[in-house]
Structure formats: structure tokens, C-alpha cells
Tab-separated table of N, CA and C in Angstrom:
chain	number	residue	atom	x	y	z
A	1	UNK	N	-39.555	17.041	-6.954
A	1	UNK	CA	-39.764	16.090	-5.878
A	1	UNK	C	-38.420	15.573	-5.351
A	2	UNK	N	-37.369	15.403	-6.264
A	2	UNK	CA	-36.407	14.687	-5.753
A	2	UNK	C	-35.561	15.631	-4.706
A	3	UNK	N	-35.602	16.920	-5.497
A	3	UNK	CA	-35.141	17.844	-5.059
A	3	UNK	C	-35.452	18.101	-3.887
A	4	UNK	N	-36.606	18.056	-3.135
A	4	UNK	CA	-37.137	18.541	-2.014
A	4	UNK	C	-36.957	17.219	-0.896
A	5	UNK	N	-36.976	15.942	-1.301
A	5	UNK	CA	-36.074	14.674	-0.807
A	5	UNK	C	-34.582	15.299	-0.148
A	6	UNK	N	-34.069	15.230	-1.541
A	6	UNK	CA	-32.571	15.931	-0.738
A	6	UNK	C	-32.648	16.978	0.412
A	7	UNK	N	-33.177	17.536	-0.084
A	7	UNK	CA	-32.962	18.983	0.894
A	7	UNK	C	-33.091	18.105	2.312
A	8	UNK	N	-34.806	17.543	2.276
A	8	UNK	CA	-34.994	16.774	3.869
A	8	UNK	C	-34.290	16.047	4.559
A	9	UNK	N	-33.197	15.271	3.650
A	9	UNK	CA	-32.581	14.376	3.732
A	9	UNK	C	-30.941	15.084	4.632
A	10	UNK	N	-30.838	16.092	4.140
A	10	UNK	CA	-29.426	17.252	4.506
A	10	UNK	C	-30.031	17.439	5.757
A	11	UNK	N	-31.416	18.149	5.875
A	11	UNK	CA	-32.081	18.542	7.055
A	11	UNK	C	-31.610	17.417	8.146
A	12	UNK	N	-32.089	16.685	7.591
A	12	UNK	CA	-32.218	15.335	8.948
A	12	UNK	C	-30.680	15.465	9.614
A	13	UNK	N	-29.775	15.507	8.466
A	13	UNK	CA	-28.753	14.921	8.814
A	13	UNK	C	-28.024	15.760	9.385
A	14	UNK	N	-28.005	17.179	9.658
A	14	UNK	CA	-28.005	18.211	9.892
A	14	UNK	C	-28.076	18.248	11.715
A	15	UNK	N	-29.575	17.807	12.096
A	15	UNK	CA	-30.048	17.816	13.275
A	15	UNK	C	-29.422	16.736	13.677
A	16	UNK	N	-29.574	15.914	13.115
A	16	UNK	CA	-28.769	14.153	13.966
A	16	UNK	C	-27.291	14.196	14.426
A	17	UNK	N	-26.777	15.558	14.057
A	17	UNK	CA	-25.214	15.717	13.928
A	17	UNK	C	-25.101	16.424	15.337
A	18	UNK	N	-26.194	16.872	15.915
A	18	UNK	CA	-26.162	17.858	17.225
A	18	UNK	C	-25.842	18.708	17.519
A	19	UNK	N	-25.243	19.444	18.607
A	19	UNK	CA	-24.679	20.529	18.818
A	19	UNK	C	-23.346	21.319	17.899
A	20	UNK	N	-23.421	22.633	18.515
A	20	UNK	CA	-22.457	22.804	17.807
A	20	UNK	C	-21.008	22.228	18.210
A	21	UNK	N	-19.799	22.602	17.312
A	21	UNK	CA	-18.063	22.574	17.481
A	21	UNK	C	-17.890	23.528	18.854
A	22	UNK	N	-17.123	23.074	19.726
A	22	UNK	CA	-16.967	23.694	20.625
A	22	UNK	C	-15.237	23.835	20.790
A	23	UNK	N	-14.371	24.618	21.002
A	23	UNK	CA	-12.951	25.161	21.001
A	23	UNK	C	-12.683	24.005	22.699
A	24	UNK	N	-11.608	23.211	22.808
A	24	UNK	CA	-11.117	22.938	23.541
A	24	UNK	C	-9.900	23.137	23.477
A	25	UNK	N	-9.391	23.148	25.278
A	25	UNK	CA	-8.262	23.846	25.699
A	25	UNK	C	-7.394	22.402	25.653
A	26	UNK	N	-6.091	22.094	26.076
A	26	UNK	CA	-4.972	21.088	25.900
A	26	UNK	C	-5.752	20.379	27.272
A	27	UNK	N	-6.159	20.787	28.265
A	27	UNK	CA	-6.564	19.858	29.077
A	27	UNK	C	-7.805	19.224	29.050
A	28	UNK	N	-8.892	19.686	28.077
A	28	UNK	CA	-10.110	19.237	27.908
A	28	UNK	C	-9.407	17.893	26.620
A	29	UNK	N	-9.107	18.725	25.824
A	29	UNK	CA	-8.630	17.664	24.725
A	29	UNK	C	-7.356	16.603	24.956
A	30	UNK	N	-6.944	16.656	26.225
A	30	UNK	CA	-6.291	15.244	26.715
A	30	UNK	C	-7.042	14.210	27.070
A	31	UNK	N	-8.434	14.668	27.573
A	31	UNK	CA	-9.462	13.839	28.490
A	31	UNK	C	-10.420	13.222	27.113
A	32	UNK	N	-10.037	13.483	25.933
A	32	UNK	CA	-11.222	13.086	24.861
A	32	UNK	C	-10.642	11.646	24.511
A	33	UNK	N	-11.482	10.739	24.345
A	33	UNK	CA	-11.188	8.958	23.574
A	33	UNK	C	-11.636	9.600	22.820
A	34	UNK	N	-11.445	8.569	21.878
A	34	UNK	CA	-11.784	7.565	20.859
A	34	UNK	C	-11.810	6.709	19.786
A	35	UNK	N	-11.842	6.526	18.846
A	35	UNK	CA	-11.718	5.540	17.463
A	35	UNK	C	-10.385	6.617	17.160
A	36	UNK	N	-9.067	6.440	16.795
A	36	UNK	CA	-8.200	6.694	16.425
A	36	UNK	C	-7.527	5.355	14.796
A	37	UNK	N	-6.626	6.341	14.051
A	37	UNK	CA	-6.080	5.519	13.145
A	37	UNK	C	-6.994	5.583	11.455
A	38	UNK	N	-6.409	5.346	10.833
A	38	UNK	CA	-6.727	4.901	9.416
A	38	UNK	C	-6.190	3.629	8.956
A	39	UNK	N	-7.677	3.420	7.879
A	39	UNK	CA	-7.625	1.942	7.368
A	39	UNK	C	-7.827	1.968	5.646
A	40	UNK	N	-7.307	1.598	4.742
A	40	UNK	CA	-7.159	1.561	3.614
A	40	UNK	C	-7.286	0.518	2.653
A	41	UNK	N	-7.805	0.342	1.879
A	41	UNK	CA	-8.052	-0.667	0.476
A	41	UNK	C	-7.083	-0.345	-0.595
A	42	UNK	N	-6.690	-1.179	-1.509
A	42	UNK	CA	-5.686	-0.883	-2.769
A	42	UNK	C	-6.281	-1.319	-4.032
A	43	UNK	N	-6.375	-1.209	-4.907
A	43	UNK	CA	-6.048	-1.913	-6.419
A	43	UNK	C	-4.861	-1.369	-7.269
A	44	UNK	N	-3.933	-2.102	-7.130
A	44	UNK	CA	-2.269	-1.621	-7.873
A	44	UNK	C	-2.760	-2.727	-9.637
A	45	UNK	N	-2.589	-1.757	-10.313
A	45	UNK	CA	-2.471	-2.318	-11.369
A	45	UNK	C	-0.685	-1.800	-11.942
A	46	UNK	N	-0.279	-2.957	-12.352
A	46	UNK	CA	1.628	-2.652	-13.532
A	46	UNK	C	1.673	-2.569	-14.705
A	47	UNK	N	1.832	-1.945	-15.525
A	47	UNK	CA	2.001	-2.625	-17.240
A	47	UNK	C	0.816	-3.252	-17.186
A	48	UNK	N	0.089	-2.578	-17.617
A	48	UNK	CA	-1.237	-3.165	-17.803
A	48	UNK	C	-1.552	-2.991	-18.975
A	49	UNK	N	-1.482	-4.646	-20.334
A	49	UNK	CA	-0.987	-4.379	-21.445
A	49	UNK	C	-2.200	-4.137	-21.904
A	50	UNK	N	-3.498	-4.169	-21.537
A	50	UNK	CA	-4.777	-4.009	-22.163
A	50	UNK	C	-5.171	-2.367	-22.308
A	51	UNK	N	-4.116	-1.860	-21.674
A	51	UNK	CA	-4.406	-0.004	-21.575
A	51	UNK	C	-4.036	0.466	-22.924
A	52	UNK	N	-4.450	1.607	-23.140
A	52	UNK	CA	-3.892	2.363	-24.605
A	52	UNK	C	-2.756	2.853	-24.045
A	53	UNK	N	-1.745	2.539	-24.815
A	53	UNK	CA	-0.381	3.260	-24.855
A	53	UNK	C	0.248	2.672	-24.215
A	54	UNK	N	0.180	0.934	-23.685
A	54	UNK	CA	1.186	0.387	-22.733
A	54	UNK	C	2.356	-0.027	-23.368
A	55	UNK	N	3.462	-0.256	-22.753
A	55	UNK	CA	4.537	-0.598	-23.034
A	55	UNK	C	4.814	-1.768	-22.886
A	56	UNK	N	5.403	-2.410	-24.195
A	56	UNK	CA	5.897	-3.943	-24.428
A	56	UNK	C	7.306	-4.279	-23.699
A	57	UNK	N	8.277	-3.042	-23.272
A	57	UNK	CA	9.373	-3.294	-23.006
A	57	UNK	C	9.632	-2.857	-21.705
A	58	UNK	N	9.179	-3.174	-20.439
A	58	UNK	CA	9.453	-2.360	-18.926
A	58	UNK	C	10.420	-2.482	-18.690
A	59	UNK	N	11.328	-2.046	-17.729
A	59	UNK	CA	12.516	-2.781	-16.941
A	59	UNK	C	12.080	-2.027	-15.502
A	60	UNK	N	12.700	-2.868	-14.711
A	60	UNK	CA	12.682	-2.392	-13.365
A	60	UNK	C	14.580	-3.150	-13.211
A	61	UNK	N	15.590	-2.152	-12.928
A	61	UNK	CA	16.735	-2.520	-12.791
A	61	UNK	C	17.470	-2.025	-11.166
A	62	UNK	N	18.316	-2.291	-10.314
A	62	UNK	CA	18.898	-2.285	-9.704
A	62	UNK	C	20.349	-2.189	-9.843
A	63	UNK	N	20.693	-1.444	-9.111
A	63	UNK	CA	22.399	-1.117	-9.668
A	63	UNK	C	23.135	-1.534	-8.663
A	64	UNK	N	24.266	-2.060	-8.460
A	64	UNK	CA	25.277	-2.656	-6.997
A	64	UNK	C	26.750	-2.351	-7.910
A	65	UNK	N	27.957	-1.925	-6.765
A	65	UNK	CA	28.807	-1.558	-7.405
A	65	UNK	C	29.468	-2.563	-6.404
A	66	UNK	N	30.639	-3.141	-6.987
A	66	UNK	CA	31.665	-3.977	-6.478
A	66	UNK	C	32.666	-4.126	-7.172
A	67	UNK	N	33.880	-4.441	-6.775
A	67	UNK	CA	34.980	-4.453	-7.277
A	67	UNK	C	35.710	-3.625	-8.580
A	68	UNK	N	34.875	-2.633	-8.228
A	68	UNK	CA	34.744	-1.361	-9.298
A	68	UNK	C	33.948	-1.548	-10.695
A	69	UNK	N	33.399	-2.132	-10.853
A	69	UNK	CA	32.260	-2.791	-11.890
A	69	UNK	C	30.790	-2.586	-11.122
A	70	UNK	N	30.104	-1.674	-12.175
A	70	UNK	CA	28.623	-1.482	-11.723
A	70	UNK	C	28.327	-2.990	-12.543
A	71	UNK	N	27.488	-3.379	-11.485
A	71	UNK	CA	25.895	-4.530	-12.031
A	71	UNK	C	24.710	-4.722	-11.879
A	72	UNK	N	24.057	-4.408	-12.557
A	72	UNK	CA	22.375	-4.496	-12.544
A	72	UNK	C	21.770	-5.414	-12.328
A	73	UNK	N	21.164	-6.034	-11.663
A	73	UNK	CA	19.698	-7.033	-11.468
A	73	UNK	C	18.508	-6.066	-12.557
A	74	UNK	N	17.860	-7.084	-13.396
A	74	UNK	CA	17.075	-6.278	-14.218
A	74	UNK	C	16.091	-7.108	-14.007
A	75	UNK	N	15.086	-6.695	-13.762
A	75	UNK	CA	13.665	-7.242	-13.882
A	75	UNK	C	12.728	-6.733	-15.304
A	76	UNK	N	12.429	-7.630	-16.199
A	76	UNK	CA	11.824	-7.528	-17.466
A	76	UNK	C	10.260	-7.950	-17.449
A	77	UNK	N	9.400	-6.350	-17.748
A	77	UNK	CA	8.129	-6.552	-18.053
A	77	UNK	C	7.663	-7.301	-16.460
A	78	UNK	N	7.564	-5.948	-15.779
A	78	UNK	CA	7.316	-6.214	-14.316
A	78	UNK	C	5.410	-6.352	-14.390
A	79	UNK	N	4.647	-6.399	-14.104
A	79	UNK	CA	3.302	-6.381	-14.326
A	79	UNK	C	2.689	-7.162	-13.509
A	80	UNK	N	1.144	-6.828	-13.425
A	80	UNK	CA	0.372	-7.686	-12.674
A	80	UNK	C	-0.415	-6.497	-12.056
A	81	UNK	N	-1.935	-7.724	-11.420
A	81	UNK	CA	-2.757	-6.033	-10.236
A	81	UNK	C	-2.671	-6.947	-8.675
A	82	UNK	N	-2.753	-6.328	-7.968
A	82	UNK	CA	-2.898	-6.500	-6.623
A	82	UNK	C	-3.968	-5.422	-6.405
A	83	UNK	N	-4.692	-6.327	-4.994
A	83	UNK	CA	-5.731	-5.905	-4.769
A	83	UNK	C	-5.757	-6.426	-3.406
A	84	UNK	N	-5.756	-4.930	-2.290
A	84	UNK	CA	-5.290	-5.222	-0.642
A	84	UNK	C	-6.829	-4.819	-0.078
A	85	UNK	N	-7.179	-5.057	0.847
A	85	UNK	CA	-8.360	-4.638	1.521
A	85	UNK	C	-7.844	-4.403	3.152
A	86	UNK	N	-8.206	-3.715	3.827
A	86	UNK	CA	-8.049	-3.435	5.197
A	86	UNK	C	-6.769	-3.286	6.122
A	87	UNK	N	-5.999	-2.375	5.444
A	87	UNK	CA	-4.652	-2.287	5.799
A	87	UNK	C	-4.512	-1.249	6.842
A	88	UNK	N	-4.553	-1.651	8.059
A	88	UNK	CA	-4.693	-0.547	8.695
A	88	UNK	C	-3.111	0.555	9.298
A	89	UNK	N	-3.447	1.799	10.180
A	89	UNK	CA	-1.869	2.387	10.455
A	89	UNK	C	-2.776	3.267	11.829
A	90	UNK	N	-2.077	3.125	12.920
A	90	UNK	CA	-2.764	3.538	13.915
A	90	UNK	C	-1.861	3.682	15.071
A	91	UNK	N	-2.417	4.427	16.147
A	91	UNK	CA	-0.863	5.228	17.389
A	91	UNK	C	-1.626	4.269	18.722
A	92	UNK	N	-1.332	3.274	19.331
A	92	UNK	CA	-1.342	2.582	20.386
A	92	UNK	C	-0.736	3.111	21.576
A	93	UNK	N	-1.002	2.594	23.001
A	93	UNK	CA	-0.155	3.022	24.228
A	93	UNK	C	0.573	1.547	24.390
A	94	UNK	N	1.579	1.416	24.704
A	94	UNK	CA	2.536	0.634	25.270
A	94	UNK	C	2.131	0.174	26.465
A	95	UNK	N	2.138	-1.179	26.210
A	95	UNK	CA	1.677	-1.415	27.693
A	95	UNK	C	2.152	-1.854	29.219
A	96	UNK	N	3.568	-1.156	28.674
A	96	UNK	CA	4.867	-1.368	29.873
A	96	UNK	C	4.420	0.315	30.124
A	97	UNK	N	3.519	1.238	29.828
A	97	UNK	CA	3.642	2.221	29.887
A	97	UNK	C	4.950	3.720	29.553
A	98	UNK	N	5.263	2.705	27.901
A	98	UNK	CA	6.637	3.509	27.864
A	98	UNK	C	6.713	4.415	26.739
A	99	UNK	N	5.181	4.725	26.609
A	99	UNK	CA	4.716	6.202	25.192
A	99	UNK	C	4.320	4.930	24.302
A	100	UNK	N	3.771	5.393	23.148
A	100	UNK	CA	3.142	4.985	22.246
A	100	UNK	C	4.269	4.286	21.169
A	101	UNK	N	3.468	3.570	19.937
A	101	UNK	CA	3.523	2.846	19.215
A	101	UNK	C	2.776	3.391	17.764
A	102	UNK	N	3.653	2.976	16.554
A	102	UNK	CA	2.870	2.896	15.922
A	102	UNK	C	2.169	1.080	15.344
A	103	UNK	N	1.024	1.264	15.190
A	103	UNK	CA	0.807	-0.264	14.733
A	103	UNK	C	-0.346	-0.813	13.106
A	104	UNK	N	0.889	-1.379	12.512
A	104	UNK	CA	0.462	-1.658	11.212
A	104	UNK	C	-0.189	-2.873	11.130
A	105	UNK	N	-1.544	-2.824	10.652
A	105	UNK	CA	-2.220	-4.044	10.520
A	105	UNK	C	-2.351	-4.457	9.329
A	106	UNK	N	-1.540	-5.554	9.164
A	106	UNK	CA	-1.782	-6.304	8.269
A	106	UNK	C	-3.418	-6.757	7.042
A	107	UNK	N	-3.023	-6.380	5.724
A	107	UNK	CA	-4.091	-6.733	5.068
A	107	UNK	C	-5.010	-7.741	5.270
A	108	UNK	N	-6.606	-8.185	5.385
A	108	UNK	CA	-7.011	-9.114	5.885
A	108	UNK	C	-7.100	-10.314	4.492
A	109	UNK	N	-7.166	-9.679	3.363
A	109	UNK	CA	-7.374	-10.029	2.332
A	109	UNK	C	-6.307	-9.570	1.130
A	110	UNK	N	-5.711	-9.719	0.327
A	110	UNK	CA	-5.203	-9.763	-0.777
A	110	UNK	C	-4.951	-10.744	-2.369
A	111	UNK	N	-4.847	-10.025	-3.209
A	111	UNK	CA	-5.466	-11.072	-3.845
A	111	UNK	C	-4.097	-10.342	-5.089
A	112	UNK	N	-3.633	-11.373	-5.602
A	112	UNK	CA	-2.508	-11.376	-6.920
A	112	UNK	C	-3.257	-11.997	-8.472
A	113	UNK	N	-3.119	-10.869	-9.449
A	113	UNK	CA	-3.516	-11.380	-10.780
A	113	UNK	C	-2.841	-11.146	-11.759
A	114	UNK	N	-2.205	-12.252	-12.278
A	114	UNK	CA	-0.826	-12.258	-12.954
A	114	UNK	C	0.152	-11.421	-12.670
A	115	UNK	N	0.569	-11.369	-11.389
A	115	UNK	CA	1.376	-10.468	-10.965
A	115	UNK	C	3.014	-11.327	-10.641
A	116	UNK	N	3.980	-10.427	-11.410
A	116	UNK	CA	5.437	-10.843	-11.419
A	116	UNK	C	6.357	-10.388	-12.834
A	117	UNK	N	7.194	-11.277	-13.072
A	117	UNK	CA	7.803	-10.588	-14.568
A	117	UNK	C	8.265	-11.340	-15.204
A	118	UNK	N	8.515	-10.922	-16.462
A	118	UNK	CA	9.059	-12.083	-17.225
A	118	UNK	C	10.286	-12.596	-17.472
A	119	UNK	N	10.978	-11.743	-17.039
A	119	UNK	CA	12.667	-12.429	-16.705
A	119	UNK	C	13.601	-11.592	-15.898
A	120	UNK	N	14.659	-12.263	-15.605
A	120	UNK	CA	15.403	-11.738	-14.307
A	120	UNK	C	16.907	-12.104	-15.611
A	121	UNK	N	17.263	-11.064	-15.236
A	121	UNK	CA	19.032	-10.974	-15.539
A	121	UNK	C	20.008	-9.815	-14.881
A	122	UNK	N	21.300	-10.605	-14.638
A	122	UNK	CA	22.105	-9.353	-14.084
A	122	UNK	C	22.914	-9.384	-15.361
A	123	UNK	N	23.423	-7.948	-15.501
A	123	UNK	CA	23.651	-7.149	-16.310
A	123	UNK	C	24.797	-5.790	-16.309
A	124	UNK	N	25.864	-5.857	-16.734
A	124	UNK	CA	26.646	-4.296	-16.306
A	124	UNK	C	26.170	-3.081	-17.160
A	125	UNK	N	25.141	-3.102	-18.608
A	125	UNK	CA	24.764	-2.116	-19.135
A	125	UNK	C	23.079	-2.244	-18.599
A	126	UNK	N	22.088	-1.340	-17.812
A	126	UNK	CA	20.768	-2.022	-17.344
A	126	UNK	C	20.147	-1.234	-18.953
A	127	UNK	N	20.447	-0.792	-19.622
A	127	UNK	CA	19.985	-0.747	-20.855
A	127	UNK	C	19.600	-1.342	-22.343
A	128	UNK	N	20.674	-2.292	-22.264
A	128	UNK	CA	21.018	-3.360	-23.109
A	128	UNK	C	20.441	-4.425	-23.053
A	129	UNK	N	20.088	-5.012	-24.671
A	129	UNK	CA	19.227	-6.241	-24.337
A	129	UNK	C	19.301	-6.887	-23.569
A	130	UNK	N	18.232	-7.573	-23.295
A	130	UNK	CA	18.338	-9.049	-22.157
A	130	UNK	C	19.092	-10.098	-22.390
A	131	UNK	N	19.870	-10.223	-22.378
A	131	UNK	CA	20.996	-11.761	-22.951
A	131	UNK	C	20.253	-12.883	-22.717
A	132	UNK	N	20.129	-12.873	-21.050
A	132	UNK	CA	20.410	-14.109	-20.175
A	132	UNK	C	19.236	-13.937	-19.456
A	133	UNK	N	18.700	-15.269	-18.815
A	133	UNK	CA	17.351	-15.300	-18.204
A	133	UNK	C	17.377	-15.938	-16.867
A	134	UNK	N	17.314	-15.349	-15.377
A	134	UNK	CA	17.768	-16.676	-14.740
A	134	UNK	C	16.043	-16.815	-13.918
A	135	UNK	N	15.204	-16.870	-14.993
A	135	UNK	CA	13.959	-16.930	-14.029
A	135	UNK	C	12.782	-15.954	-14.569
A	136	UNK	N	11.818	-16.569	-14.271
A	136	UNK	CA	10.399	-15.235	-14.675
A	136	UNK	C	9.756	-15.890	-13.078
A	137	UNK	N	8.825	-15.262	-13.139
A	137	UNK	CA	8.052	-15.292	-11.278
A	137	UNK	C	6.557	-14.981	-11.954
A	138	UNK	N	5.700	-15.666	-11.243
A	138	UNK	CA	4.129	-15.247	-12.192
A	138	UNK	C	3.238	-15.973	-10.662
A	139	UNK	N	2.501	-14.882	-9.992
A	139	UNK	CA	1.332	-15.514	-8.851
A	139	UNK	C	-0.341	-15.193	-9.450
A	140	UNK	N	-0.717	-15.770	-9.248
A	140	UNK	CA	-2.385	-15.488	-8.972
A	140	UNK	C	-2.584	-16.700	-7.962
A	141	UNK	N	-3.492	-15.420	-7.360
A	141	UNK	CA	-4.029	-16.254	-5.545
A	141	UNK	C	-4.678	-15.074	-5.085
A	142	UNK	N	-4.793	-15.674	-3.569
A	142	UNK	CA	-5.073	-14.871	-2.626
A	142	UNK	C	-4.586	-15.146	-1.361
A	143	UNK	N	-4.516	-14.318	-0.422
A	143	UNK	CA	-3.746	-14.274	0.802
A	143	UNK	C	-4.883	-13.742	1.795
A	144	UNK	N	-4.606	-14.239	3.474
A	144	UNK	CA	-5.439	-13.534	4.455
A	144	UNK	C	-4.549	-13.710	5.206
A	145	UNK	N	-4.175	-12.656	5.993
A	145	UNK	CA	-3.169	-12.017	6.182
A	145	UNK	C	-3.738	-11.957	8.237
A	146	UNK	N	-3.272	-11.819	9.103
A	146	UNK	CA	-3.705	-11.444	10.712
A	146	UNK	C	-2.547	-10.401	11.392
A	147	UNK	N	-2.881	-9.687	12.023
A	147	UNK	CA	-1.527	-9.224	12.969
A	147	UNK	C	-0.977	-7.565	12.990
A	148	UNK	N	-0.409	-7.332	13.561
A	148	UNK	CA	0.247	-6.072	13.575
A	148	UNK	C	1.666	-5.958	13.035
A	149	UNK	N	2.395	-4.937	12.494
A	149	UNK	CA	3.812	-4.630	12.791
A	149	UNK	C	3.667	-3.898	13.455
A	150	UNK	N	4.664	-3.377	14.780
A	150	UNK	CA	4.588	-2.782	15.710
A	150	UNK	C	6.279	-1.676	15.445
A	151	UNK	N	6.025	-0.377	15.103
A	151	UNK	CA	7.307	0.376	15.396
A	151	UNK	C	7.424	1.116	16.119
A	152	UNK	N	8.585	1.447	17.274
A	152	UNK	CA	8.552	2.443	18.759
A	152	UNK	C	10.133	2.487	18.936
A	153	UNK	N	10.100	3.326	19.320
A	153	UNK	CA	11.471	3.956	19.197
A	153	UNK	C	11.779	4.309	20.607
A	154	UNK	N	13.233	4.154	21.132
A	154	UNK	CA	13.741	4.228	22.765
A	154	UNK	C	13.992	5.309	23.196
């Protein structure tokens, strides 16, 4: 029974889909609209210490060279989940009429859970224990977010 459900169910959907694919030429397919762009959801999980096999010791380090001395910014035990909903990326017309755009829409929703790290130190070995601490960073929230970034090039 279920089986014969499905099938009807393909059927339907089959016919509701209409005609066939038809080959268009560059001038038929200039004249086509419509819904353009992609839109995307996230869940970023970091060091996620509840997993099998996570690691107690992360670093996330940065290297800057000056005065002939490398130094690291080290970020210790980076972690946390984020969770984005409706991020969109899509090709707009300009409306000085000067070619297109790309335009990034901002998440409508986001949401932070224990997300940040547990200490900040600069450092000339980024390998070497953590000495010094100038800070840990820790959010949970949520954010709603409106708007575009807009990038176009001259």
C-alpha cells in the first residue's frame, strides 16, 4: 500500500512539473526573470568538549613580524556553536544602470552559545605555554541582524 502511495505521489508530481526542458538560444535566455541567488542556514560548532576525542589544549595563534622579532597573538581553547539562519548571496542590477552587484544579506537571526576563548596572550614562541593572560571573551545571545553588503567593482 505504501508503496503504491509513493509511486502516485511521483506520478502527481511528475504531471504538475509540465512540459518538457526546452534548449534556449542566448537571446531567448536573456528575456527569462526570475528568483535568482542563494540563501543559507549554519550551525558552527568549535572544540566541542562533549565530543569523543576533543581536545583540552586548542590554540588559534597569529604571527606579526617587527623589528625582526616574530610575535604571536595566541588565542587559547577557542570554542563555542553559532547558529546563523538566512544568510543570503545574490547578483542585483545597479540602479545608476552601471552592471550588476553582488549583494550579501545579512543573517536575520543568530544566536552565540558559549562562544569565545579562554585566554589571549602575545607570545614570540606560539607553541609554548601560556605565561600571560590579557583577557578570555565568552557570548551567549542572540542577534537580528537587517541589510545588505553590497560589492561592485569599476
Amino acid at each position: 500500500m505504501a508503496r503504491a502511495l509513493y509511486l502516485l505521489l511521483m506520478l502527481a508530481a511528475g504531471v504538475a512539473r509540465g512540459g518538457t526542458l526546452q534548449a534556449l538560444d542566448d537571446k531567448e535566455l536573456s528575456q527569462v526573470s526570475g528568483q535568482d541567488g542563494i540563501s543559507f542556514a549554519a550551525h558552527i560548532s568549535l572544540n566541542d568538549p562533549t565530543l569523543v576525542g576533543a581536545v583540552a589544549d586548542s590554540r588559534l595563534s597569529l604571527g606579526f613580524n617587527g623589528d625582526g622579532q616574530n610575535r604571536y597573538i595566541v588565542f587559547k581553547n577557542v570554542r563555542g556553536m553559532v547558529d546563523m539562519f538566512a544568510v543570503t548571496l545574490g547578483v542585483q542590477n545597479r540602479s545608476d544602470g552601471g552592471g550588476d552587484y553582488i549583494a550579501i544579506g545579512l543573517p536575520g537571526y543568530v544566536r552565540y552559545t558559549n562562544f569565545g576563548f579562554e585566554s589571549l596572550s602575545v607570545q614570540t614562541d606560539p607553541n609554548a605555554p601560556v605565561t600571560g593572560n590579557l583577557g578570555s571573551f565568552n557570548i551567549n545571545g542572540n542577534i537580528s541582524l537587517q541589510g545588505q553588503v553590497r560589492l561592485w567593482s569599476h
